[in-house]
Coordinates of N, CA and C and ligand atoms in Angstrom, one line a residue:
X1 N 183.0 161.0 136.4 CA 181.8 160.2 136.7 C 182.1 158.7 137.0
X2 N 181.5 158.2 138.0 CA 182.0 156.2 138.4 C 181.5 156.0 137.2
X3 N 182.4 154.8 136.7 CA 181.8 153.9 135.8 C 180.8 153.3 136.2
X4 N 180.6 153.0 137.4 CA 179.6 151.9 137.3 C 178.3 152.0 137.0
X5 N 178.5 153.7 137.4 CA 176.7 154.5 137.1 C 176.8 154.2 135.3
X6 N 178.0 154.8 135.2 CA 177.8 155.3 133.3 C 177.3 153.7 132.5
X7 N 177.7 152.6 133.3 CA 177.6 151.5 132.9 C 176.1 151.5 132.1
X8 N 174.9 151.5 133.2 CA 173.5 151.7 132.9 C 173.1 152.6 131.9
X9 N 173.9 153.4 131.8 CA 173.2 154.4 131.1 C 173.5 154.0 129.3
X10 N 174.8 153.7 129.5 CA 175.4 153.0 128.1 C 174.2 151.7 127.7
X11 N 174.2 150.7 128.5 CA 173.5 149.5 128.8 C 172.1 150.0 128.2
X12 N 171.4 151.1 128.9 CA 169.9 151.6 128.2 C 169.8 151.9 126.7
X13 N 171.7 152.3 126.1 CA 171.3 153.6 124.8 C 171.8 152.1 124.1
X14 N 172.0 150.8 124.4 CA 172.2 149.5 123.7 C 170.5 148.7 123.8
X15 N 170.0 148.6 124.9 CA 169.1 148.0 125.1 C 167.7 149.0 123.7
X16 N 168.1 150.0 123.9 CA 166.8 151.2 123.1 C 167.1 151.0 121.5
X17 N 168.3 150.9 121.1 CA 168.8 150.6 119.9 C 168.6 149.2 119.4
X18 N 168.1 148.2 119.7 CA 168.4 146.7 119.6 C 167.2 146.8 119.5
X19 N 166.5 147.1 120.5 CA 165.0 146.8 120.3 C 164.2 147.2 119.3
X20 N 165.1 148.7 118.8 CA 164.3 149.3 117.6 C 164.4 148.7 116.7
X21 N 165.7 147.8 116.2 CA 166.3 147.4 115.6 C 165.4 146.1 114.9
X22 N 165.4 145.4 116.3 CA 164.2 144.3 116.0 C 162.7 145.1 115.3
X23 N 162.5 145.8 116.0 CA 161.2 146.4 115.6 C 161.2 148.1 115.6
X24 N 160.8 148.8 114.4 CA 161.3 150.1 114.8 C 159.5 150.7 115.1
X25 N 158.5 150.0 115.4 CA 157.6 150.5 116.4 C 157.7 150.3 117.6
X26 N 158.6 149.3 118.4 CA 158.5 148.4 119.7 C 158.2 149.4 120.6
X27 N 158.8 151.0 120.7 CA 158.3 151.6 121.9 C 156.8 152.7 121.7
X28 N 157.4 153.1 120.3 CA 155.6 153.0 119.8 C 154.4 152.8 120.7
X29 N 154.4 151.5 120.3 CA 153.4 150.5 120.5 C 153.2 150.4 122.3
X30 N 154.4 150.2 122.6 CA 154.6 149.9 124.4 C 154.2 151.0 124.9
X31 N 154.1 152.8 124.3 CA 153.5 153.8 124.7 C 152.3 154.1 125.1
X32 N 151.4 153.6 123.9 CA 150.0 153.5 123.9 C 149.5 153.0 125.3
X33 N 150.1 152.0 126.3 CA 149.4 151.7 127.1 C 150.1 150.2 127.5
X34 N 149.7 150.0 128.5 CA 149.8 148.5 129.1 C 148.3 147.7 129.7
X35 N 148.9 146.2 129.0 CA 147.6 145.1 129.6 C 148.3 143.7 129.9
X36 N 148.9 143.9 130.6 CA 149.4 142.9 131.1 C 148.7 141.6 131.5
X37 N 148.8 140.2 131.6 CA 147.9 139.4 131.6 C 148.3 138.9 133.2
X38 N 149.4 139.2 134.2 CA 150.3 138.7 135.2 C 150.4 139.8 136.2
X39 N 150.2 139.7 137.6 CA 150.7 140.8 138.4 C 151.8 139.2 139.0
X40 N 153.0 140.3 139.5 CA 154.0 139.3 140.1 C 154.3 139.9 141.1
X41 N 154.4 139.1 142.2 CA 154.8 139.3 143.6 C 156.4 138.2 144.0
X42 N 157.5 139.3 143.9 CA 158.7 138.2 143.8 C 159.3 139.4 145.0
X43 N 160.5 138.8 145.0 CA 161.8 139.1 145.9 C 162.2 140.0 145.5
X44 N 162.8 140.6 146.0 CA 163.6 142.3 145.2 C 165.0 141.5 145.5
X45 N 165.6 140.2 145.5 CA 166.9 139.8 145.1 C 167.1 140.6 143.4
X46 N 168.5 140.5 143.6 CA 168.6 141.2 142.7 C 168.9 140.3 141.4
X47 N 169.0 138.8 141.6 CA 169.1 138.0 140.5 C 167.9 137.1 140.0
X48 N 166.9 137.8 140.6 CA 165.6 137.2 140.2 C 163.9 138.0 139.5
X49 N 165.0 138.5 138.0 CA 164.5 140.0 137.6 C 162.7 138.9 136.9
X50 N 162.0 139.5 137.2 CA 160.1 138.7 136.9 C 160.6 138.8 135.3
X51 N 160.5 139.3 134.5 CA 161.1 139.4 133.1 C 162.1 138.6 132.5
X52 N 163.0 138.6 133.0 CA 164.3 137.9 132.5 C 164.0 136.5 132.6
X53 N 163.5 136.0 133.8 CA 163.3 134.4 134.2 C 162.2 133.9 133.5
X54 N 161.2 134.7 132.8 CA 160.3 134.4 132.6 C 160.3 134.3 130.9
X55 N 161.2 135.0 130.7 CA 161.7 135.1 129.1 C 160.4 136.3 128.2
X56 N 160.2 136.9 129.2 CA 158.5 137.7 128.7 C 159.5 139.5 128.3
X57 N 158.3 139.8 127.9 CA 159.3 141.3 127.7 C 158.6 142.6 128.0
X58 N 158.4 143.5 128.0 CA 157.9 144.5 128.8 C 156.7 144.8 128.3
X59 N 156.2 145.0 129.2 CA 154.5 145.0 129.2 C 153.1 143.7 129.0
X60 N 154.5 143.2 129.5 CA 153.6 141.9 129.9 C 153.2 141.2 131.4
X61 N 154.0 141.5 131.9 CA 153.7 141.4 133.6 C 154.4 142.7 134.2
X62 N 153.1 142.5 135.6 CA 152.9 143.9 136.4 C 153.8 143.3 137.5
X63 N 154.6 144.4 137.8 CA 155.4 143.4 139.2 C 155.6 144.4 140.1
X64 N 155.5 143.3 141.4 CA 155.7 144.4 142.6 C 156.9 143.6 143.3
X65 N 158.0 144.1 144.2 CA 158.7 142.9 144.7 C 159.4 143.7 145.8
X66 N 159.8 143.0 147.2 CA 159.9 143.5 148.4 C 160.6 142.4 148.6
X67 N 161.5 142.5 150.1 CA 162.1 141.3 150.7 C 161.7 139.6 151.2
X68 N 161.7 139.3 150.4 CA 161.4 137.6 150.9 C 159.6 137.5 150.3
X69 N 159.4 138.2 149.4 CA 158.0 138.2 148.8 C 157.1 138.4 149.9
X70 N 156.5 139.2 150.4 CA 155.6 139.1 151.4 C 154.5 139.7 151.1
X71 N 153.5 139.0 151.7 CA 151.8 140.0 151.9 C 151.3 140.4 153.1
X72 N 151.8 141.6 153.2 CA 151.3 142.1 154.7 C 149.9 142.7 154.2
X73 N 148.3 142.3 154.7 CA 147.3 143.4 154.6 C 147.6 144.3 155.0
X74 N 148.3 145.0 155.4 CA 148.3 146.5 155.8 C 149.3 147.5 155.4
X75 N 150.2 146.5 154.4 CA 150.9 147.3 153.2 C 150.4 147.7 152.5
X76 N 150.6 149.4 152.4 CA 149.6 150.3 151.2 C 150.1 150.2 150.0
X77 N 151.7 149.8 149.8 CA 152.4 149.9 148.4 C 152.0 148.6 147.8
X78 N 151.9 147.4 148.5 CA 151.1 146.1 147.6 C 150.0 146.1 147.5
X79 N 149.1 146.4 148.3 CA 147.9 146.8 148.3 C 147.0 147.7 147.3
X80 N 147.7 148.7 147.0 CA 147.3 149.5 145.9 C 147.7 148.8 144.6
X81 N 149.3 148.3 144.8 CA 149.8 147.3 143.2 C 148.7 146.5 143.0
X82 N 148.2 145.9 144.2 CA 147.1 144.8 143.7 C 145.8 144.7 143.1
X83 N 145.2 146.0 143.8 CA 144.0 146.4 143.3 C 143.9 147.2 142.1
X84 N 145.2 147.9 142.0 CA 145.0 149.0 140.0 C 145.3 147.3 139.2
X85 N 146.0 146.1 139.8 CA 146.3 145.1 138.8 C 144.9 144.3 138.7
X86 N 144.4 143.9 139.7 CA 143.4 143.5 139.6 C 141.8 144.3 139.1
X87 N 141.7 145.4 139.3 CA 140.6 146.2 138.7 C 140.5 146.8 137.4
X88 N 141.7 147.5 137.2 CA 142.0 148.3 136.7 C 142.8 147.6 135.6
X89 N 143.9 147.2 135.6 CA 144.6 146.4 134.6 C 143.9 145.1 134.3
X90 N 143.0 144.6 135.1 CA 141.9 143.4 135.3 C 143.0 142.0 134.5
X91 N 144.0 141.7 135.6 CA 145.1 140.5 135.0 C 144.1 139.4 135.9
X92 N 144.4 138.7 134.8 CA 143.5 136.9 135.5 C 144.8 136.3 136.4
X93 N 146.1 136.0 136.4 CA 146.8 135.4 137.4 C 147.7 136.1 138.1
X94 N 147.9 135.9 139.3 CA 148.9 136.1 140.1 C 149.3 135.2 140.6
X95 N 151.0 135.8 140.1 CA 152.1 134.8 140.8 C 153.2 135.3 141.8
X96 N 153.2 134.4 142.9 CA 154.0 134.4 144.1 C 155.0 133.9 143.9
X97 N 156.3 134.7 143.8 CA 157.2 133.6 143.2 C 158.7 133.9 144.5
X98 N 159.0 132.9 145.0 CA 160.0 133.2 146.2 C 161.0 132.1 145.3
X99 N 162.0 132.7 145.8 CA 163.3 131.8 145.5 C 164.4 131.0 146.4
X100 N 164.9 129.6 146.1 CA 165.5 128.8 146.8 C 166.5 130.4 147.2
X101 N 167.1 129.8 148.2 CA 168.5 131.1 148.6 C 168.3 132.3 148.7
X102 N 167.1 132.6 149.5 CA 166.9 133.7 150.0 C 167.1 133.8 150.9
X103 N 167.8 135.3 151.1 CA 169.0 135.6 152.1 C 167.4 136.2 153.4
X104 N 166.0 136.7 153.2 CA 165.2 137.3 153.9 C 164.8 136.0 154.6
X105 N 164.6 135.1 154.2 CA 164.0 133.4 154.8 C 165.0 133.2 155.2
X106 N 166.6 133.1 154.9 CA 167.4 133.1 156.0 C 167.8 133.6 157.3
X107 N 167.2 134.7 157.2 CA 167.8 135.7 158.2 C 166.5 135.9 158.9
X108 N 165.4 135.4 158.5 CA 163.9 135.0 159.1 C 164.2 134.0 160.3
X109 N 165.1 132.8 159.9 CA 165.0 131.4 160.8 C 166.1 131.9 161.9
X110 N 167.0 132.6 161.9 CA 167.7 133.0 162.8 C 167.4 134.2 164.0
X111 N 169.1 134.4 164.8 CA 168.0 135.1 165.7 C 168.9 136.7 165.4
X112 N 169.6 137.2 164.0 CA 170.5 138.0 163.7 C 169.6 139.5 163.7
X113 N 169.7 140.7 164.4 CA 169.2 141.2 163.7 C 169.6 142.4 162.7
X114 N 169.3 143.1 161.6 CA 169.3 143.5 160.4 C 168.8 145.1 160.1
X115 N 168.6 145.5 161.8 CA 167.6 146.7 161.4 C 166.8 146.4 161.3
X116 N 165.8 147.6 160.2 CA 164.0 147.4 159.9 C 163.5 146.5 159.3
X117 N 164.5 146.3 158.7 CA 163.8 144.6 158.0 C 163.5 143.5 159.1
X118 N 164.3 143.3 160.3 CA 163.5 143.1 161.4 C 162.2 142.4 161.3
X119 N 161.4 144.0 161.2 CA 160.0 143.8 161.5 C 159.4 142.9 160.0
X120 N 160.0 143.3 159.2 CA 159.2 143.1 157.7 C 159.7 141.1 157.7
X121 N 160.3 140.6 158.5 CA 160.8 139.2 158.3 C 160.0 138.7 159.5
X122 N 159.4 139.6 160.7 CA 158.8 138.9 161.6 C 157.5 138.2 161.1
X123 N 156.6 138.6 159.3 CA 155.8 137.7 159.1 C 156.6 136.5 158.9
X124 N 157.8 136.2 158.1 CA 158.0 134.9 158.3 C 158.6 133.7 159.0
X125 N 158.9 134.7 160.5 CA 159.3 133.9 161.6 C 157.4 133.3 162.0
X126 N 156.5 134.1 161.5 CA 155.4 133.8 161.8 C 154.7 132.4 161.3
X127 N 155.4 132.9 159.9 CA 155.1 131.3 158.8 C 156.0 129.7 159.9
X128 N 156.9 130.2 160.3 CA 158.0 129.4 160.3 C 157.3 128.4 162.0
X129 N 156.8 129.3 162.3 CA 156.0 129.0 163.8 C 155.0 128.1 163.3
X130 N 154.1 128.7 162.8 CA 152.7 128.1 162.3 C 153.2 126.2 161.6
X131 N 154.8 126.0 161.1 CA 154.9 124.8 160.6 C 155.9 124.2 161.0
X132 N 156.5 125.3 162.7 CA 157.5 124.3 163.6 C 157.7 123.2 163.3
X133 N 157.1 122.1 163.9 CA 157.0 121.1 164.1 C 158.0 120.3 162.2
X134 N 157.4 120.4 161.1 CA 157.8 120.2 160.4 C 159.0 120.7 160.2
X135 N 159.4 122.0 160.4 CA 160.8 122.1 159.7 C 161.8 122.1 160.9
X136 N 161.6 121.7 161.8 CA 162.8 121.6 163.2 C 162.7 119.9 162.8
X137 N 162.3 119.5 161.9 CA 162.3 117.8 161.7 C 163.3 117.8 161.1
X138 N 164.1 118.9 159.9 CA 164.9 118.8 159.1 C 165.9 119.5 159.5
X139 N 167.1 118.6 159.2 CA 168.3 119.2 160.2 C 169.2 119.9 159.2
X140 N 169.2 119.5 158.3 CA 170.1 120.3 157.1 C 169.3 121.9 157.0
X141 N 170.5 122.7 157.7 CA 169.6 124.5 157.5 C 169.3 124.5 156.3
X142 N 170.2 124.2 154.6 CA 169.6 124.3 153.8 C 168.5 124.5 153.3
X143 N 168.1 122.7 153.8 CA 167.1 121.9 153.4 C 165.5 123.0 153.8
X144 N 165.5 123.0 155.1 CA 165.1 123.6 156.3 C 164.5 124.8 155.8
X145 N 165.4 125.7 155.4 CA 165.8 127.0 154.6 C 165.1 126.8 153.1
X146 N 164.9 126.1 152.8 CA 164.3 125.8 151.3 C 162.5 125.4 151.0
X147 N 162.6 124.8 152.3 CA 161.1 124.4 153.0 C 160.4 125.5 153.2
X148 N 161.3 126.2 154.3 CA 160.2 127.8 155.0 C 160.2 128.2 153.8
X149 N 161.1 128.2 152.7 CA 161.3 129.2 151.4 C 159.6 129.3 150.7
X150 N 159.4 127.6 150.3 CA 158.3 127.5 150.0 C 157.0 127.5 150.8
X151 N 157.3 127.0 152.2 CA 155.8 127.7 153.0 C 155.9 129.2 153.2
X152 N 156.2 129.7 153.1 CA 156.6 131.3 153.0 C 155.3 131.5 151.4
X153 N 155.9 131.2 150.3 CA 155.4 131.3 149.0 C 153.7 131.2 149.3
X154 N 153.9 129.5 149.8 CA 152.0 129.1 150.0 C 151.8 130.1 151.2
X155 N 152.2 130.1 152.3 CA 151.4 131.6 153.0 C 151.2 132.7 152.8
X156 N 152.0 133.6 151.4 CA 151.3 134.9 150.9 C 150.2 134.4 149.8
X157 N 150.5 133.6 149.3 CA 149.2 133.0 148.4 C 148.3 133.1 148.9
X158 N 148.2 132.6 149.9 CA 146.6 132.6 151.0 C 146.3 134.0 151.6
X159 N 147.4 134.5 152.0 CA 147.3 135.9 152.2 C 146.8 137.1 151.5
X160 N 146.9 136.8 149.9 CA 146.5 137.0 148.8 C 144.5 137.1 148.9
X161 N 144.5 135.7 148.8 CA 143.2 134.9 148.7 C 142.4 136.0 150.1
X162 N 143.1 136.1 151.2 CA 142.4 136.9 152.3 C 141.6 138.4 151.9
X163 N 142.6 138.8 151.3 CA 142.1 140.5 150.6 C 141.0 140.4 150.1
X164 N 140.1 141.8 150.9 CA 138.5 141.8 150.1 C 138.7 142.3 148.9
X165 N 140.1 142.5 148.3 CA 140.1 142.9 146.6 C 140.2 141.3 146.1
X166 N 140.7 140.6 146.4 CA 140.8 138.9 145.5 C 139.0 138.8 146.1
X167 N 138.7 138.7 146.9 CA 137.5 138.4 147.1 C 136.0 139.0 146.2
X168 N 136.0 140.1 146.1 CA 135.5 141.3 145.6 C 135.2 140.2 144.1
X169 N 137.0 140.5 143.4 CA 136.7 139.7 142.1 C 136.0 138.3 142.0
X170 N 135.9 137.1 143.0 CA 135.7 135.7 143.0 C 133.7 136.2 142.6
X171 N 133.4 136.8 143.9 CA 131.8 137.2 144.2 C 131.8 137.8 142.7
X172 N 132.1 139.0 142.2 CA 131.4 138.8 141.0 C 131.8 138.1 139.8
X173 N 132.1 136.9 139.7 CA 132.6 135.6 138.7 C 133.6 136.3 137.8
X174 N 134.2 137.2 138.3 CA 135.5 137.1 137.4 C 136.6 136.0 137.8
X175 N 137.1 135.3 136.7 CA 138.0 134.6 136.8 C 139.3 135.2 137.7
X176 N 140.0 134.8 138.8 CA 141.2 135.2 139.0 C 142.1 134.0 139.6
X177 N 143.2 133.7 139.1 CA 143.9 132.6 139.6 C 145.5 133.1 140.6
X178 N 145.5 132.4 141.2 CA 146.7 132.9 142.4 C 147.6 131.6 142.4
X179 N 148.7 131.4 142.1 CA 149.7 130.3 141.8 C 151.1 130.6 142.8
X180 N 151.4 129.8 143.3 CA 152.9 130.0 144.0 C 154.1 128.9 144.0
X181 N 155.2 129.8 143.2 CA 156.4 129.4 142.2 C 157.4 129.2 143.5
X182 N 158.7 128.3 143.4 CA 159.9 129.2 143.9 C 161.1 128.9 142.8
X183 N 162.0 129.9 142.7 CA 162.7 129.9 141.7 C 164.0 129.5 142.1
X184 N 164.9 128.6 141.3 CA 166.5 128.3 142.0 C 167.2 129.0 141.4
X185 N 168.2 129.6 142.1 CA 169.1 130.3 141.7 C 170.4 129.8 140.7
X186 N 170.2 128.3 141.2 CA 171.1 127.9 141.3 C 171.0 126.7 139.5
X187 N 169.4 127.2 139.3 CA 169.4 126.5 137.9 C 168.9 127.4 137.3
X188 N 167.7 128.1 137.3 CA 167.4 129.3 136.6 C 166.0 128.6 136.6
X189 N 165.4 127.5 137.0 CA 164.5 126.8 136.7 C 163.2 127.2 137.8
X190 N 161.8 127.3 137.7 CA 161.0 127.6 138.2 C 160.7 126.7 138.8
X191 N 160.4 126.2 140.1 CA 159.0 125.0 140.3 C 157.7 125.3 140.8
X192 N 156.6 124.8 140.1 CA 155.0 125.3 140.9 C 155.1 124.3 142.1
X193 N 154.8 125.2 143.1 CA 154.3 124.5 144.2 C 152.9 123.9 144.0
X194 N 152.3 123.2 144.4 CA 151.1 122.4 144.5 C 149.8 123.8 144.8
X195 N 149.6 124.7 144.9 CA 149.3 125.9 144.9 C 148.3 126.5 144.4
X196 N 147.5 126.4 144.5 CA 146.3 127.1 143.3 C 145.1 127.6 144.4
X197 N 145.1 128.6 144.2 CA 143.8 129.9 145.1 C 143.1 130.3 143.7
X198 N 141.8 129.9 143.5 CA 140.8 130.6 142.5 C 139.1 130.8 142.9
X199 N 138.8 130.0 143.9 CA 137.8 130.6 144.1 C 137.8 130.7 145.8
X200 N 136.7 131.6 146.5 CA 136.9 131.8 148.1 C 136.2 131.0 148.4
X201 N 135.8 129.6 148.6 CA 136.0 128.3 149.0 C 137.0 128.1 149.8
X202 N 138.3 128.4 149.0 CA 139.5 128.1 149.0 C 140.0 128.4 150.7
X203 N 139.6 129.5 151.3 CA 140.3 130.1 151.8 C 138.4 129.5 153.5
X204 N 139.6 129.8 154.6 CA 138.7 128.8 155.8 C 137.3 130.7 156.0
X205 N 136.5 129.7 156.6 CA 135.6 130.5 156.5 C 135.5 131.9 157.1
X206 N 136.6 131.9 158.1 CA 137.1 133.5 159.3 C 137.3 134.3 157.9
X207 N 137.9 133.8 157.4 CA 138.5 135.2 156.9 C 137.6 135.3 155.3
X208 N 136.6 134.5 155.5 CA 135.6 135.4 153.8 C 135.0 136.3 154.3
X209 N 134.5 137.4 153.5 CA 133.4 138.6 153.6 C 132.4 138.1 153.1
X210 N 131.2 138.9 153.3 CA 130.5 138.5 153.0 C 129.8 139.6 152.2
X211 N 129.9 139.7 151.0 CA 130.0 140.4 149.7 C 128.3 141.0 149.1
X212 N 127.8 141.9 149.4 CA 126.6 141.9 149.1 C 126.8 142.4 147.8
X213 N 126.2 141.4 146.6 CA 126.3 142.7 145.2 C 124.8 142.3 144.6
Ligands
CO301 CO1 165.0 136.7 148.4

């Protein structure tokens, strides 16, 4: 057998032992059910695990995560995470969390192509259009690269805010808050962007429904 598989599996029968160790109900308890107070929309990088950075432990945030964090309406696999998190698990925040040194916002600003991800990076050649002007002002790609990183973040926020499921909840006065993070790789450190979607105000008047309840 590769080691590298056996690795995880050893890694699990350490991780299951420790925990019990600390607590010998901890899976117990985590069986009964989940109520998570967080749905997280992050990167599927693989060094920016929603748990680990957040120092939280299982069954405390719901996470979904895809390349370069994105909100396509017409994704059925976020779409559905969003509404069993929002209805169903009824979590009051969602967090957008993109990270400096993403290789999808990199490979967004260029003209390289990748295969199918392709298509899934053409929303944020979309973002990248929509704030031309601003980031062809900055000549360091980094820098540049770190910018779209975070208008990338604030544009699924809003994208968020668009869905008749965020909307649904605002019309009948449930609390729901939408925040967008980006994470550095390079410190382990979170920053909030200026960011906050909570009620449909928030969002220009094309895209509210008009919610009869
Ligand atoms: Co990424």
């Amino acid at each position: 057998m590769d080691k590298a598989y056996k690795k995880l599996i050893d890694g699990n029968r350490l991780f299951a032992l420790s925990k019990k160790f600390d607590d010998p109900e901890y899976f117990k308890k985590l069986s009964l059910g989940q109520k998570p107070d967080y749905l997280w929309i992050g990167c599927s990088d693989s060094r920016v695990p929603a748990n680990e950075v957040t120092n939280t432990e299982s069954g405390e945030i719901f996470v979904h995560r895809n390349i370069a964090n994105v909100v396509v309406h017409t994704d059925f696999n976020l779409m559905s995470v969003l509404e069993y998190a929002v209805n169903v698990l009824e979590v009051k925040q969602i967090i957008v969390c993109g990270h400096y040194g993403c290789g999808g916002v990199r490979a967004a600003m260029g003209s390289g192509t990748f295969g199918l991800v392709d298509n899934w990076l053409r929303n944020i050649k979309d973002v990248y259009f929509k704030h031309n002007a601003e980031l062809e002002a900055i000549s360091d790609l980094d820098k540049r690269a770190d910018r779209l990183t975070e208008l990338n973040v604030i544009e699924q926020v809003r994208n968020l805010a668009k869905t008749m499921i965020i909307q649904n909840v605002w019309q009948a006065g449930r609390k729901i808050e939408i925040h967008g993070w980006v994470y550095g790789l390079n410190n382990g450190l979170i920053t909030e962007l200026n960011v906050l979607y909570d009620e449909k105000d928030d969002i220009e008047a094309i895209y509210r429904y008009k919610i009869d309840k």
